[in-house]
Coordinates of C-alpha atoms (C1' of nucleotides) in Angstrom, one line a residue:
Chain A
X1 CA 143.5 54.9 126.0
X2 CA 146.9 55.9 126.6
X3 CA 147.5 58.8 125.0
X4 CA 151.5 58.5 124.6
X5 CA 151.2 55.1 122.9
X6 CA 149.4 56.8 120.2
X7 CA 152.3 59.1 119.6
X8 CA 153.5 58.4 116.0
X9 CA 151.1 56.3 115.2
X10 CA 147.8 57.9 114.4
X11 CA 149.3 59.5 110.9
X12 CA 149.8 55.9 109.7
X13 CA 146.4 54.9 110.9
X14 CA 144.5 57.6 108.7
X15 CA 147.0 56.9 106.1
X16 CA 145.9 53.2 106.2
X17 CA 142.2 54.3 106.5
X18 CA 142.9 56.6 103.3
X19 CA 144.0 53.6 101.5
X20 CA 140.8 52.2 101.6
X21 CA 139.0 55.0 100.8
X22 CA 139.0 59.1 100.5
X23 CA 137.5 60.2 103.6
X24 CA 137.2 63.9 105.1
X25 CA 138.2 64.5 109.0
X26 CA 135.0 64.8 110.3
X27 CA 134.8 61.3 109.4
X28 CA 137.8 60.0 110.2
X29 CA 137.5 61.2 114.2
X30 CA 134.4 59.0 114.2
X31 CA 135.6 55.9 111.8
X32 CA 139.0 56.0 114.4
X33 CA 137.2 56.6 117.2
X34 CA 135.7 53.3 117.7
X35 CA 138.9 51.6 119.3
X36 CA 141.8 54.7 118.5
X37 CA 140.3 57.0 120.2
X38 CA 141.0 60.3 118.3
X39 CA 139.6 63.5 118.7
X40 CA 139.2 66.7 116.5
X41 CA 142.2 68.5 118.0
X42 CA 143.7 66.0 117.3
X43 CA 143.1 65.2 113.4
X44 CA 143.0 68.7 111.9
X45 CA 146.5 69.7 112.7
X46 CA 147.3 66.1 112.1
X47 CA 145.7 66.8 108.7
X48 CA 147.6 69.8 107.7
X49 CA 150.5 67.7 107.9
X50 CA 150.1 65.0 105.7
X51 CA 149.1 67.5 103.5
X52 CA 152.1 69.5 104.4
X53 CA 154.1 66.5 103.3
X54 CA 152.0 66.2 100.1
X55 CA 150.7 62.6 100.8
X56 CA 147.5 63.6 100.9
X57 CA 145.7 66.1 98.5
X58 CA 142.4 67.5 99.0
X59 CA 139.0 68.2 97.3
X60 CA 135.8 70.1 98.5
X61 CA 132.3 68.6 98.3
X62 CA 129.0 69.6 98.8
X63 CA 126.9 67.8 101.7
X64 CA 123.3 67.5 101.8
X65 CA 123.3 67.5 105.3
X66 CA 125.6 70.2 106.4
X67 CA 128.6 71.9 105.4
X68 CA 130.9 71.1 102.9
X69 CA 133.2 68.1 103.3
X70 CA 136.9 68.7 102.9
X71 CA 138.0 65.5 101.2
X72 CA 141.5 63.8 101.9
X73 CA 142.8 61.7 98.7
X74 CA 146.2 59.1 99.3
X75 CA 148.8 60.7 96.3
X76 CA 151.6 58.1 95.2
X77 CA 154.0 59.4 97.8
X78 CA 151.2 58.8 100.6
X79 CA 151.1 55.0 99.6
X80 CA 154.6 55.2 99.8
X81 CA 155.3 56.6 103.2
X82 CA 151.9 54.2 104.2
X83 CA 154.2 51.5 103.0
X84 CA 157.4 52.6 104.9
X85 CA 155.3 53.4 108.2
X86 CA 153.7 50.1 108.1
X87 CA 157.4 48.7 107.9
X88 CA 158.7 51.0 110.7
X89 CA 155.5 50.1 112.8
X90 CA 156.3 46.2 112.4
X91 CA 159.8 46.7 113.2
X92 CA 159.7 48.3 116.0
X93 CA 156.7 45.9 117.7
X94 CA 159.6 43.4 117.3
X95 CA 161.4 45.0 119.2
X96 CA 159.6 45.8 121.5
X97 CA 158.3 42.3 122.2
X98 CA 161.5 41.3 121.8
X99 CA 162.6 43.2 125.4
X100 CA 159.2 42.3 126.9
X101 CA 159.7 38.9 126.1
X102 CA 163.2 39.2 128.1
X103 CA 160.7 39.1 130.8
X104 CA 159.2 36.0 130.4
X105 CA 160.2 34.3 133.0
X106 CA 159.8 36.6 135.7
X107 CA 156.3 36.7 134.5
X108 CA 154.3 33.2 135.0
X109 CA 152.5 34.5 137.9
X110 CA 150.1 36.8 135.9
X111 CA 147.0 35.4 134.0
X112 CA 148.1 34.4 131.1
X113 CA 148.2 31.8 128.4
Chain B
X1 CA 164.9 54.4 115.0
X2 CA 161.2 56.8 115.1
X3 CA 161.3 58.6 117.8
X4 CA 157.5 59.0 118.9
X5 CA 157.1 55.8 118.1
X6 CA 159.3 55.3 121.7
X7 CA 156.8 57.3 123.6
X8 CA 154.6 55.8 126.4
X9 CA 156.9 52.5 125.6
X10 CA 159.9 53.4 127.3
X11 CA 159.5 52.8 130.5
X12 CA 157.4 49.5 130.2
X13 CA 160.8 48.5 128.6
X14 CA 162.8 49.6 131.3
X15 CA 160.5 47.9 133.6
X16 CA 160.6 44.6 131.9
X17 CA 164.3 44.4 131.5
X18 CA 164.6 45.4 135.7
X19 CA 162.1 42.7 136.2
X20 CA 165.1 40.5 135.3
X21 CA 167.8 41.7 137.3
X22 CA 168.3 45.3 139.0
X23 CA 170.1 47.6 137.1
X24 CA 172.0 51.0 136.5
X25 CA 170.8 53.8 134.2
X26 CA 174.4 53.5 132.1
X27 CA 174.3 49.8 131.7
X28 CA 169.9 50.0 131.0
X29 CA 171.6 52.4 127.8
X30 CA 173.6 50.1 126.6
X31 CA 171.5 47.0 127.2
X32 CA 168.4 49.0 125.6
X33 CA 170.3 50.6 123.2
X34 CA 170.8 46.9 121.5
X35 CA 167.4 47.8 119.1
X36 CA 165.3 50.4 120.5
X37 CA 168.0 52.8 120.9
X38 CA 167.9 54.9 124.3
X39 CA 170.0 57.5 124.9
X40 CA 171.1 58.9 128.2
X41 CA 169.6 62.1 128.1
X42 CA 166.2 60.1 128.2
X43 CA 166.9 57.9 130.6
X44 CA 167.7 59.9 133.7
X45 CA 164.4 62.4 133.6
X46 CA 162.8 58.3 133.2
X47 CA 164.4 56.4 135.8
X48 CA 163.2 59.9 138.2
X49 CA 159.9 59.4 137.1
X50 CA 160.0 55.6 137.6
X51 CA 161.1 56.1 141.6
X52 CA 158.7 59.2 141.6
X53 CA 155.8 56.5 141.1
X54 CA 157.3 54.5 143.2
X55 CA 157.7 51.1 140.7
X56 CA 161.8 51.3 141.6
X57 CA 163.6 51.9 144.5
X58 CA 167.3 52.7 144.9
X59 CA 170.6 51.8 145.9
X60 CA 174.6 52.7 145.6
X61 CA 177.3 50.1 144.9
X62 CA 181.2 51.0 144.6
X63 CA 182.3 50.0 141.4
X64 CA 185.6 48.9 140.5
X65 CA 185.9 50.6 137.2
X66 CA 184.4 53.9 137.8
X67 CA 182.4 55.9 140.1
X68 CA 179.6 54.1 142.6
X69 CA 176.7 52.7 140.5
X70 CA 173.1 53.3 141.4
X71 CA 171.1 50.5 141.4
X72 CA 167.1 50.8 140.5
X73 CA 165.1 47.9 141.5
X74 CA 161.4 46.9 140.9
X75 CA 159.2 47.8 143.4
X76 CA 156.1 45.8 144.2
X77 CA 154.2 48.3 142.7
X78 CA 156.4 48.7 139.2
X79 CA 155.7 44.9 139.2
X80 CA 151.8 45.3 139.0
X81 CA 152.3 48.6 136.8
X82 CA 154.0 46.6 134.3
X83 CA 151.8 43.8 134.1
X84 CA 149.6 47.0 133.3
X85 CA 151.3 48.7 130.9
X86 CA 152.0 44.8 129.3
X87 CA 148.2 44.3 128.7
X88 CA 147.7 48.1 127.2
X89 CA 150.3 47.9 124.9
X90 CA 149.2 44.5 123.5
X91 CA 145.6 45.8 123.7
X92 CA 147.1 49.1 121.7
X93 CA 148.7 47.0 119.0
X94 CA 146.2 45.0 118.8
X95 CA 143.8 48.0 118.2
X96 CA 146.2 49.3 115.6
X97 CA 146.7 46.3 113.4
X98 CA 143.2 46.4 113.3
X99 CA 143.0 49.7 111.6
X100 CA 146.0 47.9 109.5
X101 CA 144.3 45.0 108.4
X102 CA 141.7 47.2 107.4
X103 CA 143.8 48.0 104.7
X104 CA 144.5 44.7 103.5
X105 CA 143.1 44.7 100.4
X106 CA 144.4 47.9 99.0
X107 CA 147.9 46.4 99.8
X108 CA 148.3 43.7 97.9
X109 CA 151.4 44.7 95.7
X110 CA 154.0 44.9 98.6
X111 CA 155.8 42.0 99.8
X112 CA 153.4 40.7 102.2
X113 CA 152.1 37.3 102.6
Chain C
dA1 C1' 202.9 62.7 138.2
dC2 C1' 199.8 63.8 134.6
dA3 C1' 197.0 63.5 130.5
dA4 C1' 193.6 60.8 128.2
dG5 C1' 189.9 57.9 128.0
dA6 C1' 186.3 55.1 129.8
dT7 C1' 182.7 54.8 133.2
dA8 C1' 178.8 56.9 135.5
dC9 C1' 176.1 60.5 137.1
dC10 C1' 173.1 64.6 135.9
dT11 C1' 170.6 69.1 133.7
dT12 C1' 168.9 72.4 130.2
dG13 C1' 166.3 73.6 126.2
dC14 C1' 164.1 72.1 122.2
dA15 C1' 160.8 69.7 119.1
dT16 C1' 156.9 66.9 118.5
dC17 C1' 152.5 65.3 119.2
dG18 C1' 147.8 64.4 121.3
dC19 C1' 144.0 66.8 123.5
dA20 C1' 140.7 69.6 126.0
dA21 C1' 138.5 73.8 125.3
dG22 C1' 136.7 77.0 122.6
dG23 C1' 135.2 79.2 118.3
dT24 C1' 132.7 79.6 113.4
dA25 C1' 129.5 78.3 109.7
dT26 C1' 126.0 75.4 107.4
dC27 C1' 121.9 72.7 107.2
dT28 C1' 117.7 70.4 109.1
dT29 C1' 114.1 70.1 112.3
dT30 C1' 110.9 71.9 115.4
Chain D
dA1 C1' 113.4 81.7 115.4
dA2 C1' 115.7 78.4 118.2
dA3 C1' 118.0 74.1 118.7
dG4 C1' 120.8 70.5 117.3
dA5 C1' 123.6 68.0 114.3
dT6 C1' 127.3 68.4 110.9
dA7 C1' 131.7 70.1 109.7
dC8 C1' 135.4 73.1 109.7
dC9 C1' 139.3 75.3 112.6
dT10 C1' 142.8 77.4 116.4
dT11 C1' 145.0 78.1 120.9
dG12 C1' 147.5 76.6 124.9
dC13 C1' 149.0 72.9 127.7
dG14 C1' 151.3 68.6 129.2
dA15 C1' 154.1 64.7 128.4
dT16 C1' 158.1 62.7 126.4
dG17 C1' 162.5 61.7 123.9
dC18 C1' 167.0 63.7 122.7
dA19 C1' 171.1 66.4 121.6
dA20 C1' 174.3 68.9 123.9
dG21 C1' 176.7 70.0 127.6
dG22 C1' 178.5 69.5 132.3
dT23 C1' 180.7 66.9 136.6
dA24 C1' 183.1 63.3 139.1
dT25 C1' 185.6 58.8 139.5
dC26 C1' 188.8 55.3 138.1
dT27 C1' 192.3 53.1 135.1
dT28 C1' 196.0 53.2 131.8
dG29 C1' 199.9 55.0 129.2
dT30 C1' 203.9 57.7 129.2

DNA sequence: ACAAGATACCTTGCATCGCAAGGTATCTTT
DNA sequence: AAAGATACCTTGCGATGCAAGGTATCTTGT
């Protein structure tokens, strides 16, 4: 998967997955990685920076089958910037579309609908 | 407008808008600029990469309001390249609006349908 | 003629982010 | 005791967008 696409976009995707449910990175890289495509060097920095920005917190807990879990909670403000992400994200789709679309016509050679 | 959000997308935008007509990097900045918001110092070091692939080729006019234009225009090659690009961006979004969705239920208080 | 502004080109340096590669510790299984 | 899975983490690199700055051309106002 193009890795510049992703640029931006993977914070609002663990964000989203968050939403759902508190979840530890470990976790996450494997949960995301069936269609994102995210690796480990990829979420622990990525990590540290949503709970730079405080919209995560975190809490420890014990595993029967290995180390112990760092757990990654959604606080208010998380749900909030989820919310503005998801906003941002649709907007600029549009847009995007929107100049792709421009195109149209020079494109009814292609294999499409 | 998010800036790595624009990553990767750039140039399938510039692509798709030369797919139309030809262009020049100062007018592809003001027609871009019209909702994803490019700014010159981006598009240069882009346009080079474009002709460094090889999906534009070049070529000077004499303007009548300022100094001689140059021209990119889609190669045979930036044609198939942005067909490309076209199917992994849609694949992309459509890979990220399914980690979205996933998040449906736990977003029921916003003003969604 | 000359200053100002628009048009049009370009480069440099910075910040951000995703990732491969590598490292550590724990727990289970053999 | 060794091996493998689980789970944490850091370092350094590459790619990209952008602000800031620079140059040259052409038109317009005075």
């Amino acid at each position: 998967m193009k890795t510049q696409l992703k640029k931006g976009t993977l914070d609002m995707c663990v964000l989203a997955v968050l939403a759902q449910a508190d979840s530890y990175a470990y976790e996450l890289v494997s949960k995301l990685s069936q269609g994102m495509d995210i690796s480990e060097g990829t979420i622990y920095p990525l990590m540290r920076r949503l709970q730079n920005e405080s919209w995560v917190s975190t809490y420890l807990v014990e595993s029967s089958s290995g180390p112990s879990r760092k757990y990654y909670k959604l606080t208010e403000a998380g749900r909030r910037e989820l919310a503005t992400m998801r906003q941002e994200w649709q907007e600029f789709v549009a847009e995007v579309e929107n100049v792709l679309r421009s195109d149209a016509a020079a494109q009814t050679e292609g294999a499409q609908q």
